[in-house]
PDBQT receptor file of N, H, CA, C and O in Angstrom, charges set to zero:
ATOM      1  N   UNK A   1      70.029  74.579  56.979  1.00  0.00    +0.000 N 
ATOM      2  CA  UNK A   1      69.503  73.382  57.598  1.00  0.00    +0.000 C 
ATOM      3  C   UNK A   1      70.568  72.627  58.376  1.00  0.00    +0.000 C 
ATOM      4  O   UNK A   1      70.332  72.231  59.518  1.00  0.00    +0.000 OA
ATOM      5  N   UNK A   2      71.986  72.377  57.651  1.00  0.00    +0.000 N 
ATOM      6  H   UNK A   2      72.178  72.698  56.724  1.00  0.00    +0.000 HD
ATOM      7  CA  UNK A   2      73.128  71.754  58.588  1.00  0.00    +0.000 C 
ATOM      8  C   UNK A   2      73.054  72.405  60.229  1.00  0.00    +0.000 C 
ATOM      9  O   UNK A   2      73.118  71.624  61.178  1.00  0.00    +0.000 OA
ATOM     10  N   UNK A   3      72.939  73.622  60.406  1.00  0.00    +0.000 N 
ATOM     11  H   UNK A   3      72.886  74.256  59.635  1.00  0.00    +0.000 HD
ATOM     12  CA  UNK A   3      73.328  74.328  61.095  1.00  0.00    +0.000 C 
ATOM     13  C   UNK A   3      72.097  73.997  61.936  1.00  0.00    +0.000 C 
ATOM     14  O   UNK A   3      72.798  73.806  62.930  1.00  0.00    +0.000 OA
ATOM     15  N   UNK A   4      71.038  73.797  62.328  1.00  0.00    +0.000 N 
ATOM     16  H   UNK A   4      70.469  73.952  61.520  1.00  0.00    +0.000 HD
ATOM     17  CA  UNK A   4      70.068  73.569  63.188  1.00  0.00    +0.000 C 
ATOM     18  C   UNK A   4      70.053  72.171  63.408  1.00  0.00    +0.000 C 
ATOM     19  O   UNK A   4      69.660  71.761  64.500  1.00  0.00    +0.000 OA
ATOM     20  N   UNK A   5      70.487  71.240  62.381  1.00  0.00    +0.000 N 
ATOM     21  H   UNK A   5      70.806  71.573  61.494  1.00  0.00    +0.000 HD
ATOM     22  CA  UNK A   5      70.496  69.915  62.957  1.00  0.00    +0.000 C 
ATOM     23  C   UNK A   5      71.793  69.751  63.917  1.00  0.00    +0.000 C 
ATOM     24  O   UNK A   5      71.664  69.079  64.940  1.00  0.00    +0.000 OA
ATOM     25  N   UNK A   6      72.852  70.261  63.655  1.00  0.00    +0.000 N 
ATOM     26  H   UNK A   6      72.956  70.807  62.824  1.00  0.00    +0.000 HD
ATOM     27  CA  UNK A   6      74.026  70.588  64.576  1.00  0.00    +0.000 C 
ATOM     28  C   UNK A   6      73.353  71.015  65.949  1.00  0.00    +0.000 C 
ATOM     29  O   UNK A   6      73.384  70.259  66.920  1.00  0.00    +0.000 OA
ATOM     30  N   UNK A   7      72.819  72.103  65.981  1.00  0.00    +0.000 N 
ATOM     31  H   UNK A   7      72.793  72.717  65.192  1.00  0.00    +0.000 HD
ATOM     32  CA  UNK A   7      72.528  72.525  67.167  1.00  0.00    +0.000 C 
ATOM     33  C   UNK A   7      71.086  71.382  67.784  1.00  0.00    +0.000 C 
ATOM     34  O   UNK A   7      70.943  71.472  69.003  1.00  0.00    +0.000 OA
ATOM     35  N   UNK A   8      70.426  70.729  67.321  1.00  0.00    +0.000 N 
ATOM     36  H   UNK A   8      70.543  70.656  66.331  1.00  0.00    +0.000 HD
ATOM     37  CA  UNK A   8      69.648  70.238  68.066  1.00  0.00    +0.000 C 
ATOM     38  C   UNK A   8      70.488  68.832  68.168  1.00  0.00    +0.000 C 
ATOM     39  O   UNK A   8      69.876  68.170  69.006  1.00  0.00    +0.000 OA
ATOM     40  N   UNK A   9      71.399  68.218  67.786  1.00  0.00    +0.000 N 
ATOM     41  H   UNK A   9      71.896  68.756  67.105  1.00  0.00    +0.000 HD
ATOM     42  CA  UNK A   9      72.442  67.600  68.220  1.00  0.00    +0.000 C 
ATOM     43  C   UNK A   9      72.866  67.650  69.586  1.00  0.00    +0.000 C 
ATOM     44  O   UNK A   9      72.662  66.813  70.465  1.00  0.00    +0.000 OA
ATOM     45  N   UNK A  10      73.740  69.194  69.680  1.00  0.00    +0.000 N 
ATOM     46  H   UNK A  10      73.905  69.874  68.966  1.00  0.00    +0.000 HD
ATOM     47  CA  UNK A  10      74.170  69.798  71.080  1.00  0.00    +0.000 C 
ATOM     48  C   UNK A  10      72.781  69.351  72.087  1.00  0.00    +0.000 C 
ATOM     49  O   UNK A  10      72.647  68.333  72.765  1.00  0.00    +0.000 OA
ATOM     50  N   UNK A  11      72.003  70.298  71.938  1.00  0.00    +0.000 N 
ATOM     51  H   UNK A  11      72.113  71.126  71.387  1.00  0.00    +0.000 HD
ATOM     52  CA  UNK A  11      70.792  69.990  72.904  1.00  0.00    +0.000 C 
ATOM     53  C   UNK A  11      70.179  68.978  73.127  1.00  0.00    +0.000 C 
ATOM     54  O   UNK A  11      69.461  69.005  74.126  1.00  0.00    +0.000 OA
ATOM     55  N   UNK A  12      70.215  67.685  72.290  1.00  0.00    +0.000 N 
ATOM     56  H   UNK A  12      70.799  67.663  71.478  1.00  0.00    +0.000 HD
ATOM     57  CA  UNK A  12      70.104  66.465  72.199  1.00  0.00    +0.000 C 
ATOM     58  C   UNK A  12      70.763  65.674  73.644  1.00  0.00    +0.000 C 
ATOM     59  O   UNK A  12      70.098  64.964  74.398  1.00  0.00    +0.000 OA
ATOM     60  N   UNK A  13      72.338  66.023  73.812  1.00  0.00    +0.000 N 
ATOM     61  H   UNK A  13      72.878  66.600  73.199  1.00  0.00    +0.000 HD
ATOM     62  CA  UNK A  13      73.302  65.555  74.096  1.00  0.00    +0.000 C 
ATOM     63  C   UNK A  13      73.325  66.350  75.736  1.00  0.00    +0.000 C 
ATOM     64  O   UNK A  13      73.919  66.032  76.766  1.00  0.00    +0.000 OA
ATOM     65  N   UNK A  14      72.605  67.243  75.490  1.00  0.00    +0.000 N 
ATOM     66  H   UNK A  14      72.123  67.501  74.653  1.00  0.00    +0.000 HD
ATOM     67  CA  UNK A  14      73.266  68.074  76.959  1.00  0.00    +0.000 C 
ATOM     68  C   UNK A  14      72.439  67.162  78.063  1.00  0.00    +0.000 C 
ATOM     69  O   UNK A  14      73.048  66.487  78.893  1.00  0.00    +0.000 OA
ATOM     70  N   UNK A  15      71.156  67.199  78.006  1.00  0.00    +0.000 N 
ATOM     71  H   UNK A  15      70.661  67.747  77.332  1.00  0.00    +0.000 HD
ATOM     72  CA  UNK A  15      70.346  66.674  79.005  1.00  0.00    +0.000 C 
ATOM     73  C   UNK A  15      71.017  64.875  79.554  1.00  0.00    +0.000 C 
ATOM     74  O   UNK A  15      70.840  64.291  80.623  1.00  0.00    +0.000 OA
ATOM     75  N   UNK A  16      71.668  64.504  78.510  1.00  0.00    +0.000 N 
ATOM     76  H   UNK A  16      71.812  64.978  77.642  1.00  0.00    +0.000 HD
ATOM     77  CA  UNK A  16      72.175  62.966  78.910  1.00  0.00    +0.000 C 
ATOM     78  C   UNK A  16      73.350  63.652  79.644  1.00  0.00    +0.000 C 
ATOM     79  O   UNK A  16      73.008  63.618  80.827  1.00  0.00    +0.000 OA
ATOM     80  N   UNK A  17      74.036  63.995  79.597  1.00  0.00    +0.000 N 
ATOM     81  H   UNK A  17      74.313  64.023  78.637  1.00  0.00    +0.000 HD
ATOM     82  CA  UNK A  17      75.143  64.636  80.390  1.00  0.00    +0.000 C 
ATOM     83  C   UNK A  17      74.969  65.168  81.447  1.00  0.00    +0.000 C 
ATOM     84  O   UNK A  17      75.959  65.129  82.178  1.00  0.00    +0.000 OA
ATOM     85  N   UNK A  18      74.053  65.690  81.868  1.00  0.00    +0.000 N 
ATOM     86  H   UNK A  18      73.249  65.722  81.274  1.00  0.00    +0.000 HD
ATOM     87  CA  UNK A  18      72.804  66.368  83.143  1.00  0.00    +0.000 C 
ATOM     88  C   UNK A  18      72.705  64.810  84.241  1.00  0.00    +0.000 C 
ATOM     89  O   UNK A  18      73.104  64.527  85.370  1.00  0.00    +0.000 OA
ATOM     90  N   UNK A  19      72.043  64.187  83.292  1.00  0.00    +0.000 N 
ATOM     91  H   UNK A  19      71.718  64.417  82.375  1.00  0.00    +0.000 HD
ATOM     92  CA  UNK A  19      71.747  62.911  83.891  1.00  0.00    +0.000 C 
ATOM     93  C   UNK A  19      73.075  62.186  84.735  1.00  0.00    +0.000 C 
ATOM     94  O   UNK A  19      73.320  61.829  85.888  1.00  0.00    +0.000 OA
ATOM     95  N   UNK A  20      73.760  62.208  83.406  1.00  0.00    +0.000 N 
ATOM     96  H   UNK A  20      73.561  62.498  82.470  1.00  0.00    +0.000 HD
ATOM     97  CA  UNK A  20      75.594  61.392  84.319  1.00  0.00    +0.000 C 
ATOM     98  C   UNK A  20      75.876  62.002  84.870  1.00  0.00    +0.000 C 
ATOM     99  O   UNK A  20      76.692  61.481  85.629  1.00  0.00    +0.000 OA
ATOM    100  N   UNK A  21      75.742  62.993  85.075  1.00  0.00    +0.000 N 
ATOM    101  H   UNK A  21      75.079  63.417  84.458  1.00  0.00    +0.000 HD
ATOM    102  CA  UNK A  21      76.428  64.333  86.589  1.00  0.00    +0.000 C 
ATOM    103  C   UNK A  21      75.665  64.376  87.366  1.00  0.00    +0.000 C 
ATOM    104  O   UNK A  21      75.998  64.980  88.385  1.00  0.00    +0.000 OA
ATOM    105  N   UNK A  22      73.994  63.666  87.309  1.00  0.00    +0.000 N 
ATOM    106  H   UNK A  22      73.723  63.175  86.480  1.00  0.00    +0.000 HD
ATOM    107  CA  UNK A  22      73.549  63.414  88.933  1.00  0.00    +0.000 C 
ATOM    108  C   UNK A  22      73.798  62.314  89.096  1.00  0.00    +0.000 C 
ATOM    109  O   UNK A  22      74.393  62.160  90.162  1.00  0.00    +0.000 OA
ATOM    110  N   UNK A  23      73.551  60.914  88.255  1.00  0.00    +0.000 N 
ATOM    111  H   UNK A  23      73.068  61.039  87.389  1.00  0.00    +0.000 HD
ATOM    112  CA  UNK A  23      74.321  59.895  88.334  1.00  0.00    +0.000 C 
ATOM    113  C   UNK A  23      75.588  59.646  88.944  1.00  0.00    +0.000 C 
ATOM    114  O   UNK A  23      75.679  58.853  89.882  1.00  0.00    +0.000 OA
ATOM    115  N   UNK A  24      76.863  60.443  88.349  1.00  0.00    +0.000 N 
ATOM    116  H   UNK A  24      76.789  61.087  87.588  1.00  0.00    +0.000 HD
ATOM    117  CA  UNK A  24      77.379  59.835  89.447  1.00  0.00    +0.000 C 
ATOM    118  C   UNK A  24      77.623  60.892  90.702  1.00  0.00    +0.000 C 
ATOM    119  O   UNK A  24      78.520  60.607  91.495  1.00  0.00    +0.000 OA
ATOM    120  N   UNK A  25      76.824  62.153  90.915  1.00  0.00    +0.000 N 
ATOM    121  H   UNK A  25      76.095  62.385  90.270  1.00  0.00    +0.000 HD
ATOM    122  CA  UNK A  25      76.689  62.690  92.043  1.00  0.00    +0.000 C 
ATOM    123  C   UNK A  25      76.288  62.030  92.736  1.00  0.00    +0.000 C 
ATOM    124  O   UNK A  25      76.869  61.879  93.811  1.00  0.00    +0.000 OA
ATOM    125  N   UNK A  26      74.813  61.155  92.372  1.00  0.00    +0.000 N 
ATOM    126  H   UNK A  26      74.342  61.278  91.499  1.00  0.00    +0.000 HD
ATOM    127  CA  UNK A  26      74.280  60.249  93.846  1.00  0.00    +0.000 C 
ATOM    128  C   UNK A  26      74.859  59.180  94.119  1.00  0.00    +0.000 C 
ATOM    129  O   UNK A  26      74.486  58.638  95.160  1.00  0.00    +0.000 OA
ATOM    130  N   UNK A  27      75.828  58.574  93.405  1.00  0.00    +0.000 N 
ATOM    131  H   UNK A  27      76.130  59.014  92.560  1.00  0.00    +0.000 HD
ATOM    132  CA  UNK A  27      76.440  57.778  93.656  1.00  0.00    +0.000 C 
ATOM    133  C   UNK A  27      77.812  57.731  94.413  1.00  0.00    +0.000 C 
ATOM    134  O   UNK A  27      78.290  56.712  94.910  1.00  0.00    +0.000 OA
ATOM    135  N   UNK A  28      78.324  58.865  94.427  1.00  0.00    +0.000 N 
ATOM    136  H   UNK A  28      77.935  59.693  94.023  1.00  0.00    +0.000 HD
ATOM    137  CA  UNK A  28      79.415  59.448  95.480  1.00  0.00    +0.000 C 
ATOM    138  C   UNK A  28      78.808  59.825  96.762  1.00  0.00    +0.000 C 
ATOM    139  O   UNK A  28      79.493  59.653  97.770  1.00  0.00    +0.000 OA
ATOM    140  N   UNK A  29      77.292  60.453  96.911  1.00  0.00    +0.000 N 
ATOM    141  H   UNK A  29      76.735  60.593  96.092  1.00  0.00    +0.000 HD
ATOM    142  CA  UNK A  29      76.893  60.580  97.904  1.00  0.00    +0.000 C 
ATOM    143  C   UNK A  29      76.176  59.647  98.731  1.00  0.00    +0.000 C 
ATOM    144  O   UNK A  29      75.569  59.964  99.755  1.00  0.00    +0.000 OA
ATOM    145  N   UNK A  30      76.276  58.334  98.194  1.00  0.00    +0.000 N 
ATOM    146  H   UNK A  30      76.769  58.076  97.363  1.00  0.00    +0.000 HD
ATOM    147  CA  UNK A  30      76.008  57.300  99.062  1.00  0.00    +0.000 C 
ATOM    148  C   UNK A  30      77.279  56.689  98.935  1.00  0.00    +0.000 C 
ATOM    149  O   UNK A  30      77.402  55.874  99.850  1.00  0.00    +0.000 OA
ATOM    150  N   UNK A  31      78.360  56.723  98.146  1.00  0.00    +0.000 N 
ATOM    151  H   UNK A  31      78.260  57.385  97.403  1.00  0.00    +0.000 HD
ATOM    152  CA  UNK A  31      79.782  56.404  98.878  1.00  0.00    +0.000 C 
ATOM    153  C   UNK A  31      80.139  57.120  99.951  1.00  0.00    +0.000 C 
ATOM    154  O   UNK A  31      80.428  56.542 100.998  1.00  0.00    +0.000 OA
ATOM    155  N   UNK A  32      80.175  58.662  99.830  1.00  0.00    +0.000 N 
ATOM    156  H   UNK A  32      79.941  59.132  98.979  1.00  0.00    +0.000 HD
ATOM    157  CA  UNK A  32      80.242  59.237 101.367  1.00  0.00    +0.000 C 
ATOM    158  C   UNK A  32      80.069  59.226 102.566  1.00  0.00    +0.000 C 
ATOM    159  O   UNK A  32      80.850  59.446 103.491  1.00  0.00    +0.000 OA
ATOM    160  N   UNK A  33      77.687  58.628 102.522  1.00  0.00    +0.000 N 
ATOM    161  H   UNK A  33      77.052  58.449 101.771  1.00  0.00    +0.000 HD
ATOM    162  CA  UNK A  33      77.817  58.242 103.391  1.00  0.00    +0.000 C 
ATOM    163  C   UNK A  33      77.874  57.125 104.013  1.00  0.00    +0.000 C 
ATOM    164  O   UNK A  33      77.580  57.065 105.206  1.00  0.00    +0.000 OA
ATOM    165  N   UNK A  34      78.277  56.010 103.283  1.00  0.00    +0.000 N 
ATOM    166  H   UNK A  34      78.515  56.058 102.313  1.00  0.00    +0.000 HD
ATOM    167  CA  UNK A  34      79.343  54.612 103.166  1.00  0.00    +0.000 C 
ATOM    168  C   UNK A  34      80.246  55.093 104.889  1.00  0.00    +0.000 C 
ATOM    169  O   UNK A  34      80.074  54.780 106.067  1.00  0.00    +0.000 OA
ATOM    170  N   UNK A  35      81.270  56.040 104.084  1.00  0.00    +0.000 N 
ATOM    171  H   UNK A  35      81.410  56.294 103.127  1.00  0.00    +0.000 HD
ATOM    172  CA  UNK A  35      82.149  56.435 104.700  1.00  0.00    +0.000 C 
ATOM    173  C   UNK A  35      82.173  56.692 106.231  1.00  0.00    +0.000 C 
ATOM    174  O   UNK A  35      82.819  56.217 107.165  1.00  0.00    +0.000 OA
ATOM    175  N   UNK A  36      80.776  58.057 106.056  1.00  0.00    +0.000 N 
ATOM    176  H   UNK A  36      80.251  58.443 105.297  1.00  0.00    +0.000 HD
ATOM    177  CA  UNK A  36      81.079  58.467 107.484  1.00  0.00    +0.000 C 
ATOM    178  C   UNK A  36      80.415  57.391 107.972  1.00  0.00    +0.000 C 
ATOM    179  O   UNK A  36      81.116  56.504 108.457  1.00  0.00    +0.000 OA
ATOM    180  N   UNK A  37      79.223  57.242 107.965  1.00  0.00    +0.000 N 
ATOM    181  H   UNK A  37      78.653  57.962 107.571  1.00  0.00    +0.000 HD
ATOM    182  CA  UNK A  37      78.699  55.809 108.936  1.00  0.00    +0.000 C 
ATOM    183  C   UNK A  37      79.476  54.755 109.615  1.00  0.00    +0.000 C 
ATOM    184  O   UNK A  37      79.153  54.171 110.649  1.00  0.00    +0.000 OA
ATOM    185  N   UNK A  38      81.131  54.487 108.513  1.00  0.00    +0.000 N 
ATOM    186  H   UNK A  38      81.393  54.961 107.673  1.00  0.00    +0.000 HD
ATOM    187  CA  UNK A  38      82.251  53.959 109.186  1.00  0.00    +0.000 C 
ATOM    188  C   UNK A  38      83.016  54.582 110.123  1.00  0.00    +0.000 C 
ATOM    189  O   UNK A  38      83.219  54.024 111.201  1.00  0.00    +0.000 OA
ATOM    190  N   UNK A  39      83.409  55.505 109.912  1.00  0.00    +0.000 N 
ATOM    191  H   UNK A  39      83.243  55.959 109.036  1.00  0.00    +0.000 HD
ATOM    192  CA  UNK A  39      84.148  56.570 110.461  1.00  0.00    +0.000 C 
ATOM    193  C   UNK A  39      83.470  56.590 111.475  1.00  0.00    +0.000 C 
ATOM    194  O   UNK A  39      84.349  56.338 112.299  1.00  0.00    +0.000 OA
ATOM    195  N   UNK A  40      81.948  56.775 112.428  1.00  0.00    +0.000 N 
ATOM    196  H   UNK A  40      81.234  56.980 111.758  1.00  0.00    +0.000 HD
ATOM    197  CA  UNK A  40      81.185  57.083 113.100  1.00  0.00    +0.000 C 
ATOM    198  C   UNK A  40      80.984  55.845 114.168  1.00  0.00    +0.000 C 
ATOM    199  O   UNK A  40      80.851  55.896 115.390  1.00  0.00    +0.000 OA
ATOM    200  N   UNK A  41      81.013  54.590 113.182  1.00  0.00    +0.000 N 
ATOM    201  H   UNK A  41      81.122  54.548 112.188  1.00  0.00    +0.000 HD
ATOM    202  CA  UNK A  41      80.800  53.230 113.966  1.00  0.00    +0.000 C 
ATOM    203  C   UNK A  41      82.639  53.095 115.037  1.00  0.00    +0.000 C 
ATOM    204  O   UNK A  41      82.855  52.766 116.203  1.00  0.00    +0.000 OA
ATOM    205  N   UNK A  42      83.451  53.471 114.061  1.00  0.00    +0.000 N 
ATOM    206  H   UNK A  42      83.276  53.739 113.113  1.00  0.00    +0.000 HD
ATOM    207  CA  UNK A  42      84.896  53.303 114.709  1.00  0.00    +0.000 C 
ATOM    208  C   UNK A  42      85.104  54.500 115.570  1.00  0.00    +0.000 C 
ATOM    209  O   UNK A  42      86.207  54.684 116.086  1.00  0.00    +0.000 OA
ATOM    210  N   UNK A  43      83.761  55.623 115.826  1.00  0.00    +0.000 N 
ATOM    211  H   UNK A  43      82.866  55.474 115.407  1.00  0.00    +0.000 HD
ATOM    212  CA  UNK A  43      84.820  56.422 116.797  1.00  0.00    +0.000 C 
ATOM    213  C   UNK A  43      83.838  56.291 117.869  1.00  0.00    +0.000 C 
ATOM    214  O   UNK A  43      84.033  56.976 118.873  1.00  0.00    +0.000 OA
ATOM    215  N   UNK A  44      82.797  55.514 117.829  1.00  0.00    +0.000 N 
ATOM    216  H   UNK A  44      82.638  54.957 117.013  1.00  0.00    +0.000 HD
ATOM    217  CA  UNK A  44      82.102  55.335 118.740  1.00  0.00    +0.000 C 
ATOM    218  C   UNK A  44      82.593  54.152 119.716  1.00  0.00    +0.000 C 
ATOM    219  O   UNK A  44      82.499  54.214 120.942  1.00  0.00    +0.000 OA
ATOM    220  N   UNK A  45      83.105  53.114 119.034  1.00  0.00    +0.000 N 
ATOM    221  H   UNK A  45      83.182  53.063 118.038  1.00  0.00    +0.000 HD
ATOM    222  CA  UNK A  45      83.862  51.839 119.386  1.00  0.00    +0.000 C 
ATOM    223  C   UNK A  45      85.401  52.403 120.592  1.00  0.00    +0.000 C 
ATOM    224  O   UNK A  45      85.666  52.049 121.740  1.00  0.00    +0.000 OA
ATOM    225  N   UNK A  46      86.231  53.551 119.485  1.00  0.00    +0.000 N 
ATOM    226  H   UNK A  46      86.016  53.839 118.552  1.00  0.00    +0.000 HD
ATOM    227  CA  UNK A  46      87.327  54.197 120.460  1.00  0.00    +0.000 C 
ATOM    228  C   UNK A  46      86.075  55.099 121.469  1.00  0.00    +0.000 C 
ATOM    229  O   UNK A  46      86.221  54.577 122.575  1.00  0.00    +0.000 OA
ATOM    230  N   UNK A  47      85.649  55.505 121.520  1.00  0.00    +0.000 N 
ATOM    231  H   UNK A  47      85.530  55.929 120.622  1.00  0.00    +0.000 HD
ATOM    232  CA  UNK A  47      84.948  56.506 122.731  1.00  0.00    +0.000 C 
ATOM    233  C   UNK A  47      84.301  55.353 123.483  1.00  0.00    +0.000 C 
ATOM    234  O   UNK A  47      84.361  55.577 124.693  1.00  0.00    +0.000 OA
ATOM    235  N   UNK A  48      83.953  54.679 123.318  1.00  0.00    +0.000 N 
ATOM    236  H   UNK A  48      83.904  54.497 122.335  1.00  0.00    +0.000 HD
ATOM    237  CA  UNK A  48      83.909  52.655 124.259  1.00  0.00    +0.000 C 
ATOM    238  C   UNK A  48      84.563  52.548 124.820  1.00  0.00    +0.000 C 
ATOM    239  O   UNK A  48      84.405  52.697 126.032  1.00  0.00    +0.000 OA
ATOM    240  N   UNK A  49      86.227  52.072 124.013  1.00  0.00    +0.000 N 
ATOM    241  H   UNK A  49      86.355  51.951 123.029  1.00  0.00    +0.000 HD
ATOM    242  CA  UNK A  49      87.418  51.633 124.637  1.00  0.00    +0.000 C 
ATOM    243  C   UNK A  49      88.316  52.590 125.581  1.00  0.00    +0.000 C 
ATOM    244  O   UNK A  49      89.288  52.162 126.203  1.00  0.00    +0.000 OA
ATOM    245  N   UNK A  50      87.862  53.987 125.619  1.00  0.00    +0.000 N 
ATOM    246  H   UNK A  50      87.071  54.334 125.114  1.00  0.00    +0.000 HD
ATOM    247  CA  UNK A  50      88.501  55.011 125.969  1.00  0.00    +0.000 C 
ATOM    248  C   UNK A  50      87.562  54.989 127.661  1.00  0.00    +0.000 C 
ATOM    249  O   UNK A  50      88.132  54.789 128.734  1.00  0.00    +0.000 OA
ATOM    250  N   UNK A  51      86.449  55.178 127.545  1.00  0.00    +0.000 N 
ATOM    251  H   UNK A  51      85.985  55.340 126.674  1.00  0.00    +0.000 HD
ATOM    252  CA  UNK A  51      85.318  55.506 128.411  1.00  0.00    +0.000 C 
ATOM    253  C   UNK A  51      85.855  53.826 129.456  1.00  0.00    +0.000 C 
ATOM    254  O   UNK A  51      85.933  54.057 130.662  1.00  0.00    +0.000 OA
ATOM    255  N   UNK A  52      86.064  52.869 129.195  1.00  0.00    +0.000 N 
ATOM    256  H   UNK A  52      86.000  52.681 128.215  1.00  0.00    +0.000 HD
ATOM    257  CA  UNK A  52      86.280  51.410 129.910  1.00  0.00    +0.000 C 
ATOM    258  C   UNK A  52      87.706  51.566 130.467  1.00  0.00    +0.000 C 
ATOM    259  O   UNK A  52      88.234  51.319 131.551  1.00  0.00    +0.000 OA
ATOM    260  N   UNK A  53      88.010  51.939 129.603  1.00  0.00    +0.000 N 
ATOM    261  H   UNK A  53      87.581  52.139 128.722  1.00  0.00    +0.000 HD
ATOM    262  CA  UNK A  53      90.083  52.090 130.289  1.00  0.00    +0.000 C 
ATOM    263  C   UNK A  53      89.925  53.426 131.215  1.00  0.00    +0.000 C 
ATOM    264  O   UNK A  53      91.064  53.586 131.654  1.00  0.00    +0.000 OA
ATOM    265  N   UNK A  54      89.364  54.136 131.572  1.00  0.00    +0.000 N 
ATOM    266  H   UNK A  54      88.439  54.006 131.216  1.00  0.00    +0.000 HD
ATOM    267  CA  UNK A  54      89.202  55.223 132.285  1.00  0.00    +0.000 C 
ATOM    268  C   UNK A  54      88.654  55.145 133.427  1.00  0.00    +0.000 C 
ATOM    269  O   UNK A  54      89.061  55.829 134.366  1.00  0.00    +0.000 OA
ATOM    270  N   UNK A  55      87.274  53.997 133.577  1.00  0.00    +0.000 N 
ATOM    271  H   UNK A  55      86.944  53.442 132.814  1.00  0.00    +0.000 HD
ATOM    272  CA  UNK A  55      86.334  53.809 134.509  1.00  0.00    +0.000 C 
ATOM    273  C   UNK A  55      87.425  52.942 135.290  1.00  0.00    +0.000 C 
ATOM    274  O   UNK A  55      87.773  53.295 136.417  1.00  0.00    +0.000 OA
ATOM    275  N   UNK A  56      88.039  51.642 134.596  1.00  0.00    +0.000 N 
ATOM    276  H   UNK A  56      87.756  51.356 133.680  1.00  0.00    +0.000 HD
ATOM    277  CA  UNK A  56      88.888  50.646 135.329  1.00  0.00    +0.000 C 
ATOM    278  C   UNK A  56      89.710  51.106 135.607  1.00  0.00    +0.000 C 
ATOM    279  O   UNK A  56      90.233  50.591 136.596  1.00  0.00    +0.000 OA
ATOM    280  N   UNK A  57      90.226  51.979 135.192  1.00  0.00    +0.000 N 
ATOM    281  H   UNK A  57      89.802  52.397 134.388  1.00  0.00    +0.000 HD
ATOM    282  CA  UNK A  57      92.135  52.642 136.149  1.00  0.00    +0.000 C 
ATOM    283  C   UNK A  57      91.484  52.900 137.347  1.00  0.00    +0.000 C 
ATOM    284  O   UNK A  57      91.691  52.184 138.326  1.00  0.00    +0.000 OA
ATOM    285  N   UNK A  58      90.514  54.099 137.390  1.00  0.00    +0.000 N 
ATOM    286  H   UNK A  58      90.347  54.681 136.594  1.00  0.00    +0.000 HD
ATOM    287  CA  UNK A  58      89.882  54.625 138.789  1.00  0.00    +0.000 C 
ATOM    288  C   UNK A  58      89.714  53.230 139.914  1.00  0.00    +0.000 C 
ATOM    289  O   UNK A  58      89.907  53.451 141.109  1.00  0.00    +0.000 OA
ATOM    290  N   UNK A  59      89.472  52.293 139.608  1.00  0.00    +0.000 N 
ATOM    291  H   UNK A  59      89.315  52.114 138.637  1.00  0.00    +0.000 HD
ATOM    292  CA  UNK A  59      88.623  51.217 140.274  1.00  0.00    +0.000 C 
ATOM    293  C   UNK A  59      89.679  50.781 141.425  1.00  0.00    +0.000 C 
ATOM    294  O   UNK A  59      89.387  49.895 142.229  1.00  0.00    +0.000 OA
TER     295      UNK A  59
């Protein structure tokens, strides 16, 4: 009997652990895309400042 309450222990325990590993999977994957959305806003801003300093030299 020890020996099956042990093991339904384990199996008890695994599925909460399942949970915290998508937990904080989805939670890195909306830090990520935190990230690029920044990364994306600032290279759009330099491809702005790049595209304006280029048009005005010509002028």
């Amino acid at each position: 009997m020890e020996l099956g309450a042990a093991a339904g222990m384990t199996f008890g325990i695994f599925p909460i652990l399942i949970f915290l590993f998508y937990l904080a999977l989805a939670g890195l994957t909306v830090y990520c895309l935190i990230l690029f959305i920044m990364l994306a806003r600032r290279g759009v801003k330099a491809l702005d400042l790049y595209i304006d300093e280029k048009t005005n030299k010509i002028q």
